[in-house]
Amino acid sequence: MKKLKFFILIFFGLVNAQRTNLAPSKPVTDNYFGIKITDEYRNLEDLKDASTTSWMKSQTEYSTSVLNEIPNKNYYLNRRLELDKRQGYSISNLKITAKDEYFYVKKEANEKSGKVYYRNGFNGKELLLYDPYRPDHDYLVTLISPSWDGKKLAISLSEKGKEISQIIIMEVENKYIYPQVITQSNPASVGGIKWLEDNSGFFYVYYPVVDVTSNQFGKNTQSVLYRIGEDPDIRNDVFSSTNNPDLKISDDDFPAIVSINADDQYYVGILVDTDDFRKTFISDKEDILQGKKNWKPLYDKDDMVTYLRFAGDEIFFLSGYNSSNLKLCKTNVKHPDFRNPDVLVPEKKDEVFKDYTVTKDGIYYTTTKNGVEAKLYLYKDGKETPIVLPYASGNVDLQSKGKDFSDIWVSCSGWANEEQRFRYTLKENTFTLENLAPTLEYPEFKDIVVEEITFKARDGEEVPLSLIYDKNIKRDGNIPVLIDAYGAYGTSRNPYFVKSYMLWAEQGGLIAVAHVRGGGEKGEQWHLAGFKATKPNTWRDVIDCAEYLIKEKYTSKEKIAVWGASAGGIAVGRAITERPDLFKAAMIEVGITNITRFENTPNGAGNAKEFGTVKDPDEFKSVLEMDAYQHIKKGEKYPATLITGGINDNRVIVWQPVKFAAKLMAKSKSENPVLLKIDYEGGHGNNIPLAQRYSNLGDIFAFAFWQLGHPDYQIKAKK
């Protein structure tokens, strides 16, 4: 009884501490097509207001102090660092030139950030090219791009979670860094760095406004042609709404230039947005290089073309036209027909095309079933041939040198299998292991199993579900379950070796990756089934997943936590506001939670193509339905909630999670804690040192285990 009283005092203390520090509220009422919506915390959108920033910081300090009280709170951080140390180093951003030169980023376990290295061939001697460390900056390398001849290297650098980067250029042979620095770009996310055929320069996307709190952030971007040695502040705009007004480019689109092969005769200009199918233009290379504005339409969104590749005058692509699972097609650049092309490989019934690459020996392509079962094929001489993978894989990635080479590398991975990279030799039909980083055995994870199943949603739809757990746990309705859900943009949750999942399972928990509608696991129809008016399927699939796990005796309501990040904030936010009784805890990481106001954020207008716009009466109703903030009810008992944001986040501006937390604290009748933690050295979760990322994830897992009653994570009463 004494222990119980102590715990009651702790929980009441948490709740009371928050209720004495509620956010300032200045309600605003908007009228949308005759529907009045009151926004009680509109004032928190002003990130320059002292009362807002003071409250954010006080809540972050408070949440940090609570999280620090959780025993074993640093378990995840320490184990991840320990596993990294065991591995020794990791490799990322690998680029291979036609001359078999390897460029990559290598991070030693004891380093804060990775360095850029080079080797001539897989077995060549490793040479350090560039160390981003500066005493006054925490730079991370976010992208590297070698020139076609491998003599120059462009390096993108960013810090503190910012996606906006600067680009430096190096002469590889002598490691000379040119004094000119390109700023206000984001090549790791938009446009990349596309080198000219003569290696004298490249294209990149320029951002006129880089203040993430400005509604002009990310608008009116430009594809710029930069030649090495020129003043980067004198920009040669070659593809934009300003340079090409006749193309009617929206100020929310990102005009980017694609260059597939060095010897292509054309440049392709695409309007990047949230959709995989994009309006696209084409121009003769020489016209662009001579400053002529001769962009011509190549295809429109409705043609449903994606993954374009050139081989001479032939255009290869994946088509979603009348093909939800896509099909591999070909047309001719002289007389393109994207709706009636040559179909090389027709749509497959239960497999979705994921990727392909054109080589000298044919076209290698991959498919997935339910997003979790990968296959590899070769199309050659009018025939497709299945290729047996080295082992059953949940995910397969391809890398090649291009259409004039036979070289092909296949990387295989799964939830319980660390990625391994193989060179495939067609003649012998053999896979040769060519890992650049050590691949280890993890004896502590030997009993962890993966089960790929489906559960039936309320409307009868079969929803894929990945279960990861220790085979020795008892299915007694008492397993701590963490449901991970996203469901947006047609993005599939393909399996890869997630050590955080392994560590949760190692401690007796079960991970449930719910492949909910809105993703792409079952093709474009799966995406459209959780899109705009059909978006409720996304969070109701999450709810039905929880109900299924309870019915099948895995767990109970008191043992379920749900976690979503970014657009996954819609799935989790609406799941807990629609069924607050079903979940013990929720973690919303840099999440979209107030989508009726999302169009008023720097990244919001472009996302209206995915979620809908409040400017349309029908779409407004759909947007309102998916707004978790507007569905918080006074007096409802909500789950324990950890809400995070990044001060430098340009995708989901920080006031989105801040407003959600403020309203939840004020309205919830529950004694469960509502914690708000802002990362003042981060953004959307990427472009930060790994130790910082591990620490942030450690908070999420510790909070979940605390709330689900794991004995190693219970806060002890202070006498």
XYZ file of C-alpha atoms in Angstrom:
719
model
C 0.000 0.000 0.000
C 2.865 2.400 0.793
C 4.388 1.814 -2.640
C 1.030 2.443 -4.288
C 0.646 5.730 -2.413
C 4.109 6.835 -3.499
C 3.286 6.139 -7.163
C -0.015 7.994 -6.858
C 1.864 10.986 -5.441
C 4.324 10.889 -8.345
C 1.599 10.834 -11.004
C -0.422 13.557 -9.309
C 2.777 15.573 -9.051
C 3.401 15.249 -12.784
C -0.121 16.305 -13.685
C -0.262 19.187 -11.216
C 3.134 20.500 -12.301
C 1.823 20.790 -15.861
C -1.546 22.236 -14.903
C 0.140 25.079 -13.043
C 2.124 25.907 -16.189
C -0.422 25.801 -18.979
C 0.341 27.588 -22.221
C -1.010 31.106 -22.769
C -4.182 30.947 -24.844
C -5.516 33.582 -27.252
C -8.336 31.917 -29.192
C -9.089 32.758 -32.814
C -12.245 31.621 -34.629
C -12.155 30.969 -38.384
C -15.107 30.465 -40.682
C -14.580 27.798 -43.336
C -17.533 27.612 -45.707
C -19.994 28.259 -42.890
C -18.214 25.987 -40.393
C -16.740 27.898 -37.458
C -13.530 26.495 -36.030
C -11.998 27.866 -32.833
C -8.236 27.640 -32.487
C -7.479 28.129 -28.794
C -3.704 28.339 -29.188
C -3.243 30.310 -32.406
C -0.888 32.593 -30.479
C 1.659 29.755 -30.165
C 2.295 29.978 -33.903
C 4.262 33.169 -33.250
C 7.702 31.774 -32.545
C 9.071 35.237 -31.927
C 6.659 35.885 -29.047
C 8.481 35.743 -25.712
C 5.600 34.060 -23.884
C 5.556 31.275 -26.501
C 9.289 30.641 -26.498
C 9.429 30.826 -22.689
C 6.673 28.235 -22.347
C 8.312 25.920 -24.893
C 11.605 26.058 -23.018
C 10.014 25.566 -19.610
C 8.122 22.512 -20.878
C 11.265 21.096 -22.466
C 13.182 21.547 -19.224
C 10.359 19.954 -17.257
C 10.025 17.021 -19.677
C 13.772 16.465 -19.627
C 13.743 16.366 -15.827
C 10.906 13.801 -15.829
C 12.560 11.620 -18.470
C 15.833 11.745 -16.541
C 14.025 10.232 -13.551
C 13.252 7.061 -15.518
C 15.638 4.301 -14.433
C 17.456 2.716 -17.350
C 16.588 5.805 -19.426
C 20.014 5.728 -21.121
C 19.863 2.019 -21.890
C 19.052 2.542 -25.562
C 21.698 5.250 -26.060
C 24.404 3.218 -24.344
C 23.538 0.010 -26.178
C 23.488 1.707 -29.572
C 26.886 3.277 -28.903
C 28.150 -0.103 -27.691
C 26.900 -1.842 -30.844
C 28.476 0.849 -33.025
C 31.773 0.383 -31.184
C 31.563 -3.362 -31.737
C 31.056 -2.840 -35.454
C 33.896 -0.320 -35.609
C 32.610 1.914 -38.385
C 29.723 2.464 -40.799
C 29.589 3.437 -44.478
C 27.036 5.659 -46.220
C 26.572 7.783 -49.344
C 28.482 5.370 -51.592
C 29.081 6.594 -55.161
C 30.923 4.579 -57.848
C 32.190 6.175 -61.058
C 32.524 4.586 -64.490
C 36.242 4.136 -63.753
C 35.427 2.087 -60.633
C 36.368 4.851 -58.212
C 34.620 4.619 -54.846
C 33.595 7.726 -52.927
C 31.825 7.335 -49.574
C 31.294 8.657 -46.069
C 32.821 6.601 -43.275
C 32.085 7.163 -39.614
C 34.197 5.551 -36.915
C 32.293 4.564 -33.781
C 34.083 7.187 -31.680
C 33.528 10.023 -34.164
C 30.749 12.573 -33.969
C 30.449 12.829 -37.748
C 31.622 10.878 -40.774
C 34.489 11.781 -43.106
C 34.723 11.500 -46.892
C 36.978 8.759 -48.278
C 38.131 7.480 -51.656
C 39.481 4.236 -53.012
C 40.311 3.066 -56.515
C 38.214 -0.084 -56.877
C 36.680 -2.178 -54.135
C 40.082 -3.518 -53.072
C 41.903 -0.217 -53.487
C 43.706 1.618 -50.693
C 41.449 3.848 -48.631
C 42.355 7.548 -48.700
C 40.880 10.304 -46.539
C 39.592 13.168 -48.682
C 37.683 15.448 -46.331
C 37.035 15.867 -42.609
C 34.038 18.154 -41.892
C 35.024 18.808 -38.254
C 35.327 22.483 -37.310
C 35.774 23.740 -33.721
C 32.940 26.242 -34.151
C 30.555 24.108 -36.269
C 29.039 20.625 -36.014
C 28.965 19.982 -39.743
C 27.662 16.709 -41.134
C 28.205 15.501 -44.686
C 24.703 15.086 -46.127
C 25.588 14.307 -49.768
C 28.622 13.681 -51.947
C 28.621 13.811 -55.739
C 31.709 13.009 -57.845
C 32.002 14.436 -61.350
C 31.628 11.995 -64.235
C 35.424 11.711 -64.578
C 35.936 11.380 -60.815
C 38.351 14.319 -60.687
C 36.109 16.652 -58.731
C 33.811 16.099 -55.800
C 30.916 18.230 -54.573
C 30.219 17.901 -50.842
C 27.047 19.092 -49.107
C 27.323 20.123 -45.440
C 24.702 21.008 -42.841
C 24.370 21.244 -39.064
C 21.902 21.244 -36.154
C 19.270 19.290 -38.037
C 18.979 21.875 -40.778
C 18.277 20.563 -44.251
C 19.511 23.726 -45.932
C 23.141 23.075 -46.780
C 26.227 24.613 -48.224
C 28.140 22.980 -51.074
C 31.905 22.942 -51.408
C 33.921 21.594 -54.363
C 37.164 19.625 -54.121
C 39.859 18.633 -56.585
C 40.242 14.963 -55.719
C 43.906 14.473 -56.703
C 45.352 17.179 -54.441
C 42.359 17.672 -52.083
C 42.208 21.354 -52.998
C 38.992 23.036 -51.826
C 37.773 25.837 -54.063
C 37.189 29.096 -52.168
C 33.685 29.522 -53.591
C 30.961 28.135 -51.321
C 27.422 27.596 -52.585
C 24.762 28.338 -49.985
C 20.961 28.072 -49.704
C 20.556 24.634 -51.219
C 19.178 21.289 -50.077
C 20.699 18.715 -52.449
C 20.233 15.765 -50.084
C 16.448 16.174 -50.359
C 15.674 18.104 -53.547
C 17.394 18.044 -56.924
C 20.726 16.585 -55.900
C 23.878 17.721 -57.703
C 23.854 16.944 -61.443
C 27.206 17.334 -63.184
C 27.698 18.635 -66.719
C 29.091 16.205 -69.250
C 32.396 18.135 -69.435
C 32.677 18.176 -65.604
C 32.996 21.972 -65.543
C 30.022 22.503 -63.253
C 26.649 21.199 -62.173
C 22.988 21.975 -61.566
C 21.506 22.393 -58.097
C 18.288 23.804 -56.610
C 18.565 27.239 -54.976
C 16.269 28.402 -52.138
C 15.703 32.200 -52.200
C 14.416 32.136 -48.589
C 15.949 29.835 -45.965
C 14.243 31.068 -42.786
C 12.155 28.032 -41.739
C 9.669 30.273 -39.905
C 8.919 32.279 -43.053
C 5.947 31.341 -45.227
C 8.222 32.052 -48.190
C 10.590 29.235 -47.229
C 10.907 26.755 -50.083
C 8.926 28.892 -52.496
C 10.031 30.047 -55.958
C 13.083 27.800 -55.948
C 15.346 27.729 -58.991
C 17.469 25.188 -60.825
C 20.800 26.934 -61.158
C 23.694 26.119 -63.491
C 26.937 26.679 -61.606
C 30.353 26.530 -63.258
C 33.310 25.941 -60.985
C 35.224 29.095 -60.103
C 32.313 31.461 -60.754
C 30.826 33.689 -58.076
C 28.015 31.537 -56.583
C 26.071 34.689 -55.672
C 25.619 35.449 -59.378
C 23.165 32.691 -60.199
C 22.453 31.369 -63.684
C 18.783 30.396 -63.319
C 17.878 27.899 -66.057
C 14.640 26.324 -64.846
C 12.135 28.103 -62.600
C 8.869 30.017 -62.536
C 10.876 33.226 -62.927
C 13.049 32.055 -65.811
C 10.268 30.098 -67.543
C 6.931 31.845 -66.912
C 5.376 30.104 -69.914
C 5.689 26.738 -68.136
C 3.298 27.922 -65.389
C 5.417 26.485 -62.571
C 3.748 26.841 -59.169
C 5.694 28.688 -56.481
C 5.350 25.566 -54.293
C 6.951 23.197 -56.817
C 10.678 22.493 -56.835
C 11.997 22.679 -60.419
C 14.877 20.194 -60.604
C 17.033 19.004 -63.498
C 17.748 15.321 -64.015
C 20.787 14.025 -65.879
C 20.775 10.252 -66.249
C 23.951 9.516 -68.220
C 26.886 11.713 -69.176
C 26.243 11.204 -72.891
C 22.480 11.867 -72.868
C 21.434 14.385 -75.496
C 18.747 15.878 -73.308
C 18.120 17.373 -69.915
C 14.915 16.541 -68.117
C 13.236 19.100 -65.891
C 10.840 17.788 -63.254
C 8.550 19.650 -60.866
C 9.199 17.936 -57.551
C 6.321 17.741 -55.086
C 4.826 15.163 -52.732
C 3.587 13.002 -55.618
C 5.636 10.273 -57.323
C 4.036 11.236 -60.652
C 5.309 14.649 -61.716
C 4.913 17.145 -64.499
C 8.072 16.890 -66.596
C 9.794 18.831 -69.391
C 12.647 18.109 -71.777
C 15.251 20.217 -73.555
C 18.234 19.647 -75.783
C 21.412 19.852 -73.696
C 23.056 22.434 -75.880
C 20.044 24.744 -75.682
C 20.249 24.845 -71.890
C 24.011 25.335 -71.869
C 23.658 28.219 -74.339
C 20.966 29.911 -72.269
C 18.045 29.114 -74.555
C 14.646 28.598 -72.926
C 13.503 25.657 -74.988
C 11.868 23.456 -72.376
C 9.047 21.412 -73.896
C 6.429 19.280 -72.099
C 7.410 15.614 -71.944
C 4.574 14.218 -69.825
C 2.032 15.370 -67.264
C 0.997 14.050 -63.878
C -1.971 12.241 -65.392
C 0.399 10.147 -67.526
C 1.564 8.565 -64.238
C 5.228 8.175 -65.147
C 7.977 7.605 -62.591
C 11.622 6.431 -62.456
C 12.640 7.773 -65.882
C 15.872 6.451 -67.477
C 17.515 7.188 -70.848
C 19.479 4.866 -73.115
C 20.175 6.767 -76.323
C 16.815 7.748 -77.794
C 14.982 5.177 -75.709
C 13.175 6.202 -72.547
C 12.563 3.556 -69.907
C 10.120 4.214 -67.095
C 7.685 2.732 -64.628
C 4.057 3.446 -65.459
C 1.162 3.689 -63.055
C -1.293 4.352 -65.877
C -4.055 1.782 -65.389
C -1.478 -0.143 -63.299
C -1.666 0.290 -59.534
C 1.376 -1.956 -59.015
C 3.276 -0.296 -61.896
C 4.687 -1.832 -65.067
C 8.057 -1.497 -66.804
C 7.759 0.357 -70.122
C 9.699 1.910 -72.970
C 9.054 4.687 -75.474
C 11.128 6.791 -77.891
C 12.228 10.344 -77.176
C 11.535 11.392 -80.785
C 7.896 10.287 -80.640
C 7.085 9.674 -76.977
C 3.830 7.978 -76.041
C 3.536 7.435 -72.309
C -0.039 6.140 -72.283
C 0.494 3.545 -75.003
C 4.163 2.607 -74.642
C 5.958 -0.645 -75.303
C 5.219 -2.687 -72.182
C 8.322 -4.704 -71.350
C 7.089 -6.228 -68.088
C 3.369 -5.973 -67.350
C 1.873 -5.258 -63.961
C 2.152 -8.131 -61.496
C -0.852 -9.100 -59.402
C 0.709 -9.305 -55.935
C 4.051 -7.575 -56.475
C 4.751 -3.850 -56.698
C 7.662 -2.597 -58.811
C 10.145 -0.919 -56.484
C 13.250 -0.063 -58.519
C 15.185 -0.881 -61.661
C 18.497 -0.084 -63.334
C 19.540 -0.286 -66.989
C 22.817 -2.118 -67.661
C 24.726 -3.488 -70.630
C 23.265 -6.922 -69.925
C 19.636 -5.874 -69.591
C 17.330 -4.286 -67.043
C 17.497 -5.492 -63.464
C 14.425 -4.726 -61.404
C 13.019 -5.431 -57.966
C 9.511 -5.932 -56.632
C 7.964 -6.275 -53.188
C 4.899 -8.096 -51.884
C 3.095 -6.239 -49.085
C 6.214 -4.078 -48.861
C 8.086 -6.806 -46.970
C 8.957 -9.599 -49.422
C 11.498 -8.577 -52.066
C 12.319 -10.254 -55.382
C 14.919 -9.616 -58.074
C 14.514 -10.083 -61.843
C 16.420 -9.507 -65.081
C 14.653 -8.389 -68.257
C 16.704 -9.256 -71.342
C 15.833 -9.930 -74.991
C 12.109 -9.748 -74.362
C 12.144 -12.187 -71.465
C 12.143 -11.761 -67.684
C 14.154 -14.126 -65.513
C 13.816 -14.424 -61.723
C 17.142 -14.296 -59.894
C 17.386 -16.204 -56.625
C 18.709 -13.882 -53.928
C 21.535 -14.936 -51.572
C 18.902 -15.188 -48.830
C 15.237 -14.318 -48.345
C 15.113 -10.530 -48.067
C 12.540 -7.991 -47.021
C 14.243 -5.273 -49.026
C 16.605 -5.160 -52.018
C 18.468 -2.118 -53.363
C 20.318 -1.924 -56.678
C 23.383 0.020 -57.750
C 25.084 -0.012 -61.135
C 27.524 2.009 -63.208
C 24.966 2.579 -65.956
C 23.770 1.445 -69.347
C 27.254 0.814 -70.812
C 28.479 -1.500 -68.046
C 27.681 -4.954 -66.701
C 28.525 -4.052 -63.103
C 25.580 -4.512 -60.736
C 25.462 -4.593 -56.943
C 22.570 -5.955 -54.909
C 22.078 -4.992 -51.255
C 19.812 -7.271 -49.221
C 18.344 -6.642 -45.787
C 15.466 -7.476 -43.459
C 14.091 -6.623 -40.034
C 16.436 -9.155 -38.431
C 19.198 -9.164 -41.065
C 21.847 -6.483 -41.343
C 22.304 -5.191 -44.886
C 24.804 -7.086 -47.005
C 26.108 -5.889 -50.345
C 26.818 -8.336 -53.175
C 28.280 -8.026 -56.649
C 26.176 -10.072 -59.039
C 27.850 -11.752 -62.022
C 25.343 -12.699 -64.686
C 27.513 -15.166 -66.605
C 28.095 -17.397 -63.577
C 24.837 -16.408 -61.846
C 26.805 -15.791 -58.650
C 26.714 -13.297 -55.792
C 30.038 -12.217 -54.308
C 29.986 -10.452 -50.950
C 31.482 -6.943 -51.218
C 30.619 -5.235 -47.953
C 32.405 -1.975 -47.286
C 31.571 -2.098 -43.575
C 31.874 -5.083 -41.226
C 28.836 -7.336 -40.926
C 28.539 -8.735 -37.431
C 26.713 -11.515 -35.665
C 24.491 -10.361 -32.807
C 24.164 -13.289 -30.385
C 21.968 -11.206 -28.086
C 19.358 -11.071 -30.859
C 19.504 -14.769 -31.800
C 16.050 -15.516 -30.380
C 14.301 -12.598 -32.056
C 11.927 -13.669 -34.806
C 9.954 -11.841 -37.485
C 6.415 -12.781 -38.405
C 4.806 -11.276 -41.505
C 1.026 -11.540 -41.303
C -2.113 -9.640 -42.246
C -5.039 -8.634 -40.079
C -8.551 -7.839 -41.213
C -9.571 -4.199 -40.825
C -13.152 -3.253 -39.977
C -14.070 -2.948 -43.666
C -12.628 -6.360 -44.501
C -9.364 -5.087 -46.025
C -6.310 -7.242 -45.303
C -3.634 -4.990 -43.767
C -0.002 -6.226 -43.663
C 1.596 -6.336 -40.229
C 5.228 -7.046 -39.311
C 5.690 -8.514 -35.825
C 9.157 -8.567 -34.240
C 9.613 -10.280 -30.888
C 11.618 -12.765 -28.835
C 10.417 -16.277 -29.571
C 10.409 -17.082 -25.846
C 7.826 -14.502 -24.788
C 4.489 -15.785 -23.569
C 1.399 -14.836 -25.512
C -0.552 -14.122 -22.350
C -2.048 -10.710 -23.093
C 0.702 -8.999 -21.125
C 3.377 -8.195 -23.733
C 4.490 -4.526 -23.972
C 3.629 -3.639 -27.578
C 4.945 -0.726 -29.610
C 2.922 -0.054 -32.782
C 4.922 1.914 -35.351
C 2.752 3.524 -38.052
C 3.127 6.071 -40.862
C 0.805 5.732 -43.881
C 1.348 8.680 -46.235
C 2.723 9.721 -49.644
C 2.589 6.141 -50.934
C 5.757 5.436 -48.930
C 6.306 1.775 -48.037
C 7.846 0.666 -44.756
C 10.346 -1.729 -46.331
C 12.288 -3.932 -43.898
C 15.803 -3.030 -42.868
C 17.882 -3.966 -39.834
C 16.482 -1.650 -37.152
C 18.553 -2.104 -34.014
C 16.038 -0.088 -32.000
C 13.407 -2.725 -32.788
C 15.827 -5.455 -31.757
C 16.526 -3.756 -28.437
C 12.808 -3.401 -27.693
C 12.253 -7.096 -28.444
C 15.348 -8.087 -26.462
C 13.735 -6.555 -23.375
C 10.564 -8.566 -23.728
C 8.528 -6.253 -25.928
C 6.859 -6.732 -29.295
C 7.232 -4.348 -32.238
C 4.273 -4.141 -34.589
C 5.008 -2.291 -37.839
C 1.537 -1.586 -39.201
C 1.581 -1.140 -42.981
C -1.522 1.029 -42.912
C -3.328 2.539 -45.872
C -1.808 5.707 -47.254
C 1.500 3.894 -47.765
C 2.555 2.078 -50.922
C 2.882 -1.512 -49.743
C 0.088 -2.665 -52.060
C 0.680 -0.196 -54.844
C -0.930 3.104 -55.709
C -4.395 1.849 -54.762
C -3.089 1.374 -51.191
C -1.862 4.964 -51.206
C -5.164 6.297 -52.511
C -7.036 4.308 -49.863
C -5.509 6.605 -47.236
C -5.492 9.852 -49.184
C -7.563 13.010 -48.654
C -11.206 11.836 -48.179
C -10.099 8.257 -47.481
C -7.483 9.294 -44.904
C -9.517 7.943 -41.932
C -8.532 4.452 -43.121
C -4.973 5.298 -42.033
C -5.671 5.827 -38.342
C -8.509 3.302 -38.223
C -6.049 0.684 -39.482
C -3.870 1.629 -36.483
C -6.860 1.203 -34.171
C -7.798 -2.118 -35.786
C -4.189 -3.288 -35.445
C -4.356 -2.663 -31.678
C -7.710 -4.442 -31.457
C -6.296 -7.418 -33.380
C -3.271 -7.750 -31.073
C -5.565 -7.700 -28.047
C -7.955 -10.238 -29.564
C -5.063 -12.570 -30.407
C -3.881 -12.449 -26.762
C -0.589 -10.718 -27.482
C -1.351 -7.759 -25.253
C -3.955 -5.568 -23.550
C -4.996 -1.913 -23.555
C -2.645 -1.169 -20.659
C 0.292 -2.570 -22.600
C 0.033 -0.779 -25.979
C 2.066 2.257 -27.020
C 1.758 3.805 -30.469
C 4.501 5.779 -32.224
C 4.481 7.909 -35.358
C 6.759 10.544 -36.849
C 6.180 13.396 -39.291
C 3.057 12.550 -41.355
C 2.705 9.600 -38.994
C 1.534 12.232 -36.513
C -1.820 12.175 -38.320
C -2.118 8.401 -37.875
C -1.159 8.429 -34.193
C -2.804 11.738 -33.264
C -6.156 10.696 -34.670
C -5.898 7.141 -33.343
C -5.573 8.399 -29.754
C -8.212 11.121 -30.161
C -10.690 8.701 -31.736
C -9.953 5.824 -29.332
C -8.169 7.269 -26.275
C -9.190 4.220 -24.238
C -7.273 1.823 -26.471
C -3.702 3.008 -25.891
C -1.696 3.402 -22.712
C 0.916 5.671 -24.309
C 1.620 7.581 -27.518
C 4.797 9.123 -28.885
C 4.388 11.705 -31.635
C 7.759 12.654 -33.068
C 7.975 15.915 -35.083
C 4.420 15.148 -36.130
C 1.735 16.868 -38.194
C -1.035 17.307 -35.632
C -2.838 20.525 -36.637
C -3.304 20.013 -40.360
C -6.045 22.624 -40.819
C -3.243 25.132 -40.205
C -0.543 23.232 -42.074
C -0.958 25.295 -45.236
C 0.174 28.265 -43.149
C 3.561 26.650 -42.606
C 6.582 26.888 -44.919
C 6.145 23.293 -46.099
C 2.358 23.160 -45.949
C 1.019 24.364 -49.275
C 2.846 21.725 -51.305
C 1.483 18.990 -49.055
C -2.096 19.968 -49.882
C -1.683 17.681 -52.899
C -1.438 14.761 -50.485
C -3.850 15.735 -47.732
C -6.191 18.310 -49.276
C -6.644 22.052 -48.948
C -8.789 24.127 -46.589
C -9.508 26.383 -49.565
C -11.834 23.798 -51.109
C -15.154 23.104 -49.308
C -15.064 19.341 -49.808
C -11.377 18.901 -49.126
C -11.656 21.135 -46.055
C -13.984 18.608 -44.432
C -11.428 15.862 -45.039
C -8.590 17.990 -43.663
C -10.610 18.848 -40.563
C -11.383 15.168 -40.003
C -7.644 14.344 -39.942
C -6.736 17.226 -37.581
C -5.833 15.634 -34.223
C -5.510 19.016 -32.475
C -9.089 19.938 -33.362
C -10.353 16.568 -32.096
C -9.020 16.956 -28.556
C -12.043 17.069 -26.237
C -12.277 18.641 -22.812
C -12.651 16.092 -20.037
C -11.517 13.101 -22.078
C -8.948 10.733 -20.567
C -6.047 10.605 -23.021
C -3.047 8.264 -22.968
C 0.331 9.293 -21.595
C 1.926 11.253 -24.424
C 5.447 12.302 -25.377
C 5.442 14.974 -28.096
C 8.666 16.137 -29.721
C 9.630 18.904 -32.136
C 12.784 20.312 -33.713
C 13.507 24.022 -33.591
C 15.118 23.909 -37.063
C 12.445 21.681 -38.628
C 11.449 23.000 -42.050
C 9.102 20.105 -42.833
C 6.848 20.192 -39.763
C 7.313 23.572 -38.137
C 7.802 23.300 -34.398
C 4.564 25.054 -33.428
C 2.584 22.085 -34.772
C 3.633 19.752 -31.922
C 3.715 22.691 -29.481
C 0.039 23.542 -30.034
C -1.012 19.906 -29.794
C 0.806 19.476 -26.481
C -0.629 22.709 -25.079
C -4.212 21.729 -25.828
C -3.786 18.136 -24.650
C -2.377 19.339 -21.308
C -5.286 21.724 -20.796
C -8.115 19.400 -21.861
C -7.135 15.916 -20.727
C -8.831 14.665 -17.576
C -6.425 11.790 -17.291
C -3.650 11.561 -14.722
C -1.282 10.479 -17.467
C 1.656 12.789 -18.202
C 1.818 14.898 -21.348
C 5.442 15.744 -22.074
C 6.647 18.241 -24.680
C 10.318 18.166 -25.597
C 11.872 20.456 -28.210
C 15.280 19.631 -29.685
C 17.044 23.002 -29.831
C 19.964 21.440 -31.721
C 17.875 19.577 -34.283
C 15.230 19.678 -36.957
C 13.129 16.911 -38.514
C 15.273 14.166 -37.019
C 17.919 13.914 -39.729
C 21.231 15.754 -40.240
C 22.209 15.398 -36.586
C 25.030 13.377 -34.967
C 24.101 9.745 -34.346
C 24.569 10.035 -30.589
C 22.000 12.847 -30.549
C 19.586 10.761 -32.605
C 20.124 7.773 -30.312
C 19.428 9.965 -27.279
C 16.167 11.251 -28.794
C 15.051 7.711 -29.643
C 16.111 6.598 -26.175
C 13.642 9.082 -24.680
C 10.852 7.576 -26.785
C 11.585 3.973 -25.848
C 12.185 4.718 -22.170
C 8.936 6.707 -21.945
C 7.019 3.862 -23.591
C 8.473 1.159 -21.344
C 7.833 3.350 -18.285
C 4.192 3.777 -19.177
C 3.709 0.122 -20.142
C 4.964 -1.025 -16.760
C 8.315 -2.574 -17.645
C 9.946 -3.161 -14.241
C 13.333 -1.782 -15.299
C 11.844 1.626 -16.191
C 9.612 2.503 -13.235
C 10.257 5.825 -11.508
C 10.918 5.211 -7.867
C 9.198 7.257 -5.208
C 11.349 9.810 -3.434
C 11.121 9.716 0.319
